[in-house]
Structure formats: C-alpha cells, structure tokens
Amino acid sequence: GQQVMQIPQYQHVQEGEDFTTYCNSSTTLSNIQWYKQRPGGHPVFLIQLVKSGEVKKQKRLTFQFGEAKKNSSLHITATQTTDVGTYFCAGVGGGSQGNLIFGKGTKLSVKP
Amino acid sequence: DAGITQSPRHKVTETGTPVTLRCHQTENHRYMYWYRQDPGHGLRLIHYSYGVKDTDKGEVSDGYSVSRSKTEDFLLTLESATSSQTSVYFCAISDGAGYNQPQHFGDGTRLSIL
C-alpha cells in the first residue's frame, strides 16, 4: 500500500538555527497536508499544498510541494523554542474516501 | 479550537474487558475519524465515518468496532481489550473528505491495558 516516509525522525537544533523536514511518497499525491503536535498535545493543521511545485509561507515556515507531487518539505528559519514539537506530513491514502496517510513525523527539539 | 470532546481522557483497564471511547463534536462536520498514535508509528487510522451510520475500516481496524448513530457522536469500541491496544487515541473531524479538507483533532484518550 501507499507509504509516506518522513525524515529525519529526530532533529536537535540550537535556537536560531534552521530546520528542515522532508516527506516522500511512494505514489503521486493529489495534495499534502502538514500538522504540528506540541508535546502532550494533539495534532494541529498547518497547511495544505495542492499544486505541483507549490510554495507557501507562514511567517518563518516555508512549505514546498515537489514538481512530481511525490515529495514535500517544511523549512523553519531561525528556530525558536516555540517551534518545539513533532511535525507530520500526510498524503492521500487508499480506500473509497481517499483518507490521509500520515508520515511518522519529525520530532524537533530546540536548545535555548 | 474545533468543538471536539473526547471521553474519557485517561483510562486503565484489564485485558479482556470491553472499552468504549466517545468522540463528541459540536461543529456538525460530516466526517469523523479514529486514530491511534504509538511511538515510532505516527498516526494510524482505525475507522472513519462519512455520515450517520456510514462507517468504513482504516489501516488498523482489527479488534475495533465503531458506531455513529448521530452526527455529533462517534464511538470506538474495543470488544475485548488486549495489551497491544495500549495507545493514545485521537478523534478527528473534517467538513469534507479528509484528503481535501483539514482535519481537526480532539485532545486524545490515553488508554492503558494491563
């Protein structure tokens, strides 16, 4: 079945450094969504990318969708301690309703 | 945050006992989902519903059943709990099909099966 792979699994950075997490699918995705989960919290929707090559920005966060629509990335510029958490990508899976398949996430820790 | 309430928030029970988790929403969203989250596995879909009495299986549905008799309530039942079902369970809702609309998650239920 379809798989969504996410790397790295963990990332430790010094506050102020940049951070990037990558998401790769075994099949072409119609779209991809990104979520953030703070420690002890629930996943929170960040953004959805639909178009090939699409780039979207939210303040210090930049999201990209690959030209082939099989990969995506999230880049955070100048990390802050508030960025701590696990970042998940999710692409469309199988089934009649096309449900989301989540990557295993990248856990980001930021050292002040 | 979306109006989603999961109950109970924490539960400890013994192997072989039945367990029911409840998800209640006040958003009148059509789609509801149950996920489990385990270390190293991320979020995995157990069952979902696309309307009252309309449900379907997800990736890890064995050992679980669901019911949706009202738009606002989606129940997840473990008929005979096993230790492998120890996990954090999240309910999510979306206004349209999950691949096309954001999903909004509840606060989760931490379930321990001893």
mmCIF file of N, CA and C in Angstrom, chain A residues 9-10 30-33 35 37 40-45 48 50 86 88 91-105, chain B residues 1 9 30-31 33 35 37 40-45 48 50 56-59 90 97-108 110:
data_model
loop_
_atom_site.group_PDB
_atom_site.id
_atom_site.type_symbol
_atom_site.label_atom_id
_atom_site.label_comp_id
_atom_site.label_asym_id
_atom_site.label_seq_id
_atom_site.Cartn_x
_atom_site.Cartn_y
_atom_site.Cartn_z
ATOM 1 N N GLN A 9 13.872 11.469 11.688
ATOM 2 C CA GLN A 9 12.928 11.112 12.738
ATOM 3 C C GLN A 9 13.049 12.095 13.905
ATOM 4 N N TYR A 10 14.286 12.530 14.163
ATOM 5 C CA TYR A 10 14.557 13.492 15.228
ATOM 6 C C TYR A 10 15.501 14.565 14.710
ATOM 7 N N SER A 30 -2.269 13.671 -4.610
ATOM 8 C CA SER A 30 -3.136 14.740 -5.113
ATOM 9 C C SER A 30 -2.895 16.020 -4.321
ATOM 10 N N ASN A 31 -2.612 15.868 -3.055
ATOM 11 C CA ASN A 31 -2.235 17.008 -2.235
ATOM 12 C C ASN A 31 -1.517 16.498 -1.001
ATOM 13 N N ILE A 32 -0.985 17.394 -0.205
ATOM 14 C CA ILE A 32 -0.317 17.008 1.022
ATOM 15 C C ILE A 32 -0.663 18.019 2.104
ATOM 16 N N GLN A 33 -0.814 17.523 3.306
ATOM 17 C CA GLN A 33 -1.103 18.382 4.439
ATOM 18 C C GLN A 33 0.030 18.265 5.461
ATOM 19 N N TYR A 35 0.957 18.971 9.663
ATOM 20 C CA TYR A 35 0.428 19.161 11.011
ATOM 21 C C TYR A 35 1.577 19.315 11.992
ATOM 22 N N GLN A 37 2.365 18.879 16.241
ATOM 23 C CA GLN A 37 1.875 18.388 17.522
ATOM 24 C C GLN A 37 2.856 18.794 18.605
ATOM 25 N N GLY A 40 2.641 16.498 24.412
ATOM 26 C CA GLY A 40 1.449 16.318 25.224
ATOM 27 C C GLY A 40 0.173 16.831 24.588
ATOM 28 N N GLY A 41 0.257 17.324 23.380
ATOM 29 C CA GLY A 41 -0.914 17.909 22.728
ATOM 30 C C GLY A 41 -1.458 17.060 21.602
ATOM 31 N N HIS A 42 -2.334 17.666 20.814
ATOM 32 C CA HIS A 42 -2.914 16.976 19.681
ATOM 33 C C HIS A 42 -2.407 17.598 18.391
ATOM 34 N N PRO A 43 -2.450 16.861 17.279
ATOM 35 C CA PRO A 43 -2.019 17.431 16.002
ATOM 36 C C PRO A 43 -2.878 18.626 15.614
ATOM 37 N N VAL A 44 -2.216 19.639 15.076
ATOM 38 C CA VAL A 44 -2.900 20.852 14.633
ATOM 39 C C VAL A 44 -2.541 21.099 13.176
ATOM 40 N N PHE A 45 -3.555 21.294 12.361
ATOM 41 C CA PHE A 45 -3.358 21.522 10.926
ATOM 42 C C PHE A 45 -2.576 22.810 10.705
ATOM 43 N N GLN A 48 -2.130 23.083 3.621
ATOM 44 C CA GLN A 48 -2.337 22.087 2.583
ATOM 45 C C GLN A 48 -1.725 22.608 1.286
ATOM 46 N N VAL A 50 -1.423 21.799 -2.886
ATOM 47 C CA VAL A 50 -2.188 21.092 -3.910
ATOM 48 C C VAL A 50 -1.476 21.064 -5.262
ATOM 49 N N THR A 86 6.406 17.851 17.199
ATOM 50 C CA THR A 86 6.553 16.877 16.120
ATOM 51 C C THR A 86 5.768 17.362 14.917
ATOM 52 N N PHE A 88 4.232 16.509 11.246
ATOM 53 C CA PHE A 88 3.764 15.401 10.426
ATOM 54 C C PHE A 88 3.338 15.901 9.050
ATOM 55 N N GLY A 91 -0.458 12.468 3.313
ATOM 56 C CA GLY A 91 -0.909 12.438 1.936
ATOM 57 C C GLY A 91 -2.103 11.521 1.799
ATOM 58 N N VAL A 92 -2.728 11.550 0.660
ATOM 59 C CA VAL A 92 -3.940 10.770 0.432
ATOM 60 C C VAL A 92 -3.610 9.298 0.336
ATOM 61 N N GLY A 93 -4.358 8.486 1.089
ATOM 62 C CA GLY A 93 -4.168 7.057 1.034
ATOM 63 C C GLY A 93 -5.198 6.385 0.160
ATOM 64 N N GLY A 94 -5.368 5.081 0.352
ATOM 65 C CA GLY A 94 -6.331 4.336 -0.444
ATOM 66 C C GLY A 94 -7.699 4.369 0.177
ATOM 67 N N GLY A 95 -8.565 3.518 -0.252
ATOM 68 C CA GLY A 95 -9.920 3.491 0.275
ATOM 69 C C GLY A 95 -10.842 4.359 -0.539
ATOM 70 N N SER A 96 -12.123 4.091 -0.374
ATOM 71 C CA SER A 96 -13.116 4.787 -1.187
ATOM 72 C C SER A 96 -13.165 6.275 -0.898
ATOM 73 N N GLN A 97 -12.787 6.681 0.288
ATOM 74 C CA GLN A 97 -12.844 8.089 0.644
ATOM 75 C C GLN A 97 -11.492 8.765 0.550
ATOM 76 N N GLY A 98 -10.459 8.037 0.132
ATOM 77 C CA GLY A 98 -9.148 8.660 -0.018
ATOM 78 C C GLY A 98 -8.640 9.260 1.265
ATOM 79 N N ASN A 99 -8.517 8.459 2.315
ATOM 80 C CA ASN A 99 -8.114 9.001 3.599
ATOM 81 C C ASN A 99 -6.635 9.331 3.653
ATOM 82 N N LEU A 100 -6.269 10.160 4.621
ATOM 83 C CA LEU A 100 -4.898 10.585 4.784
ATOM 84 C C LEU A 100 -4.026 9.464 5.335
ATOM 85 N N ILE A 101 -2.810 9.385 4.811
ATOM 86 C CA ILE A 101 -1.779 8.526 5.374
ATOM 87 C C ILE A 101 -0.739 9.450 5.975
ATOM 88 N N PHE A 102 -0.503 9.318 7.271
ATOM 89 C CA PHE A 102 0.437 10.192 7.945
ATOM 90 C C PHE A 102 1.841 9.610 7.909
ATOM 91 N N GLY A 103 2.825 10.489 7.725
ATOM 92 C CA GLY A 103 4.198 10.094 7.968
ATOM 93 C C GLY A 103 4.408 9.915 9.461
ATOM 94 N N LYS A 104 5.553 9.338 9.836
ATOM 95 C CA LYS A 104 5.794 9.059 11.251
ATOM 96 C C LYS A 104 6.232 10.294 12.025
ATOM 97 N N GLY A 105 6.494 11.368 11.309
ATOM 98 C CA GLY A 105 6.785 12.627 11.977
ATOM 99 C C GLY A 105 8.257 12.870 12.218
ATOM 100 N N ASP B 1 -9.991 26.429 18.877
ATOM 101 C CA ASP B 1 -10.019 25.001 18.544
ATOM 102 C C ASP B 1 -11.427 24.542 18.214
ATOM 103 N N ARG B 9 -10.591 10.906 29.162
ATOM 104 C CA ARG B 9 -9.266 11.385 28.747
ATOM 105 C C ARG B 9 -8.184 10.374 29.101
ATOM 106 N N ARG B 30 -19.331 16.407 8.718
ATOM 107 C CA ARG B 30 -19.786 15.111 8.216
ATOM 108 C C ARG B 30 -18.814 13.970 8.541
ATOM 109 N N TYR B 31 -17.514 14.248 8.429
ATOM 110 C CA TYR B 31 -16.522 13.188 8.560
ATOM 111 C C TYR B 31 -15.941 13.140 9.973
ATOM 112 N N TYR B 33 -13.136 10.583 12.435
ATOM 113 C CA TYR B 33 -12.066 9.596 12.323
ATOM 114 C C TYR B 33 -11.578 9.189 13.712
ATOM 115 N N TYR B 35 -8.024 7.622 15.252
ATOM 116 C CA TYR B 35 -6.628 7.264 15.029
ATOM 117 C C TYR B 35 -6.041 6.728 16.325
ATOM 118 N N GLN B 37 -2.100 6.544 18.131
ATOM 119 C CA GLN B 37 -0.744 7.069 17.994
ATOM 120 C C GLN B 37 0.179 6.307 18.925
ATOM 121 N N GLY B 40 6.999 5.683 17.241
ATOM 122 C CA GLY B 40 7.596 5.036 16.079
ATOM 123 C C GLY B 40 6.630 4.723 14.962
ATOM 124 N N HIS B 41 5.337 4.958 15.189
ATOM 125 C CA HIS B 41 4.332 4.644 14.165
ATOM 126 C C HIS B 41 3.539 5.853 13.697
ATOM 127 N N GLY B 42 3.657 6.953 14.369
ATOM 128 C CA GLY B 42 2.880 8.111 13.973
ATOM 129 C C GLY B 42 1.396 7.880 14.217
ATOM 130 N N LEU B 43 0.583 8.461 13.372
ATOM 131 C CA LEU B 43 -0.875 8.350 13.481
ATOM 132 C C LEU B 43 -1.372 7.317 12.477
ATOM 133 N N ARG B 44 -2.141 6.367 12.949
ATOM 134 C CA ARG B 44 -2.692 5.348 12.067
ATOM 135 C C ARG B 44 -4.213 5.325 12.190
ATOM 136 N N LEU B 45 -4.869 5.290 11.059
ATOM 137 C CA LEU B 45 -6.327 5.359 11.018
ATOM 138 C C LEU B 45 -6.936 4.007 11.390
ATOM 139 N N TYR B 48 -13.282 5.222 10.177
ATOM 140 C CA TYR B 48 -13.787 6.559 9.925
ATOM 141 C C TYR B 48 -15.261 6.492 9.566
ATOM 142 N N TYR B 50 -18.357 8.682 7.319
ATOM 143 C CA TYR B 50 -18.661 9.748 6.367
ATOM 144 C C TYR B 50 -20.130 10.134 6.424
ATOM 145 N N ASP B 56 -16.394 3.004 7.772
ATOM 146 C CA ASP B 56 -15.526 2.130 6.988
ATOM 147 C C ASP B 56 -14.238 1.903 7.760
ATOM 148 N N LYS B 57 -13.513 0.853 7.350
ATOM 149 C CA LYS B 57 -12.298 0.483 8.044
ATOM 150 C C LYS B 57 -11.124 1.324 7.581
ATOM 151 N N GLY B 58 -10.183 1.508 8.517
ATOM 152 C CA GLY B 58 -8.932 2.150 8.181
ATOM 153 C C GLY B 58 -7.813 1.134 8.140
ATOM 154 N N GLU B 59 -6.614 1.635 8.339
ATOM 155 C CA GLU B 59 -5.404 0.820 8.213
ATOM 156 C C GLU B 59 -5.277 -0.251 9.296
ATOM 157 N N PHE B 90 -6.849 9.313 19.189
ATOM 158 C CA PHE B 90 -7.323 10.641 18.795
ATOM 159 C C PHE B 90 -8.530 10.513 17.894
ATOM 160 N N ALA B 97 -14.195 15.392 2.821
ATOM 161 C CA ALA B 97 -13.315 14.226 2.845
ATOM 162 C C ALA B 97 -11.921 14.636 3.308
ATOM 163 N N GLY B 98 -11.313 13.779 4.128
ATOM 164 C CA GLY B 98 -10.067 14.130 4.804
ATOM 165 C C GLY B 98 -8.917 14.458 3.908
ATOM 166 N N TYR B 99 -8.917 13.969 2.675
ATOM 167 C CA TYR B 99 -7.794 14.253 1.798
ATOM 168 C C TYR B 99 -7.877 15.663 1.236
ATOM 169 N N ASN B 100 -9.009 16.303 1.383
ATOM 170 C CA ASN B 100 -9.221 17.590 0.743
ATOM 171 C C ASN B 100 -9.496 18.717 1.728
ATOM 172 N N GLN B 101 -9.694 18.345 2.982
ATOM 173 C CA GLN B 101 -10.029 19.329 3.997
ATOM 174 C C GLN B 101 -9.153 19.110 5.218
ATOM 175 N N PRO B 102 -8.872 20.165 5.955
ATOM 176 C CA PRO B 102 -8.097 19.982 7.189
ATOM 177 C C PRO B 102 -8.854 19.083 8.165
ATOM 178 N N GLN B 103 -8.092 18.312 8.914
ATOM 179 C CA GLN B 103 -8.692 17.539 9.988
ATOM 180 C C GLN B 103 -8.393 18.240 11.310
ATOM 181 N N HIS B 104 -9.406 18.264 12.176
ATOM 182 C CA HIS B 104 -9.269 18.890 13.488
ATOM 183 C C HIS B 104 -9.350 17.796 14.538
ATOM 184 N N PHE B 105 -8.373 17.788 15.428
ATOM 185 C CA PHE B 105 -8.230 16.684 16.371
ATOM 186 C C PHE B 105 -8.715 17.061 17.765
ATOM 187 N N GLY B 106 -9.247 16.041 18.459
ATOM 188 C CA GLY B 106 -9.548 16.183 19.871
ATOM 189 C C GLY B 106 -8.273 16.074 20.697
ATOM 190 N N ASP B 107 -8.426 16.178 22.018
ATOM 191 C CA ASP B 107 -7.267 16.176 22.910
ATOM 192 C C ASP B 107 -6.699 14.791 23.176
ATOM 193 N N GLY B 108 -7.403 13.750 22.749
ATOM 194 C CA GLY B 108 -6.888 12.402 22.891
ATOM 195 C C GLY B 108 -7.340 11.693 24.146
ATOM 196 N N ARG B 110 -5.803 8.632 26.586
ATOM 197 C CA ARG B 110 -4.668 7.753 26.869
ATOM 198 C C ARG B 110 -5.214 6.479 27.501
#
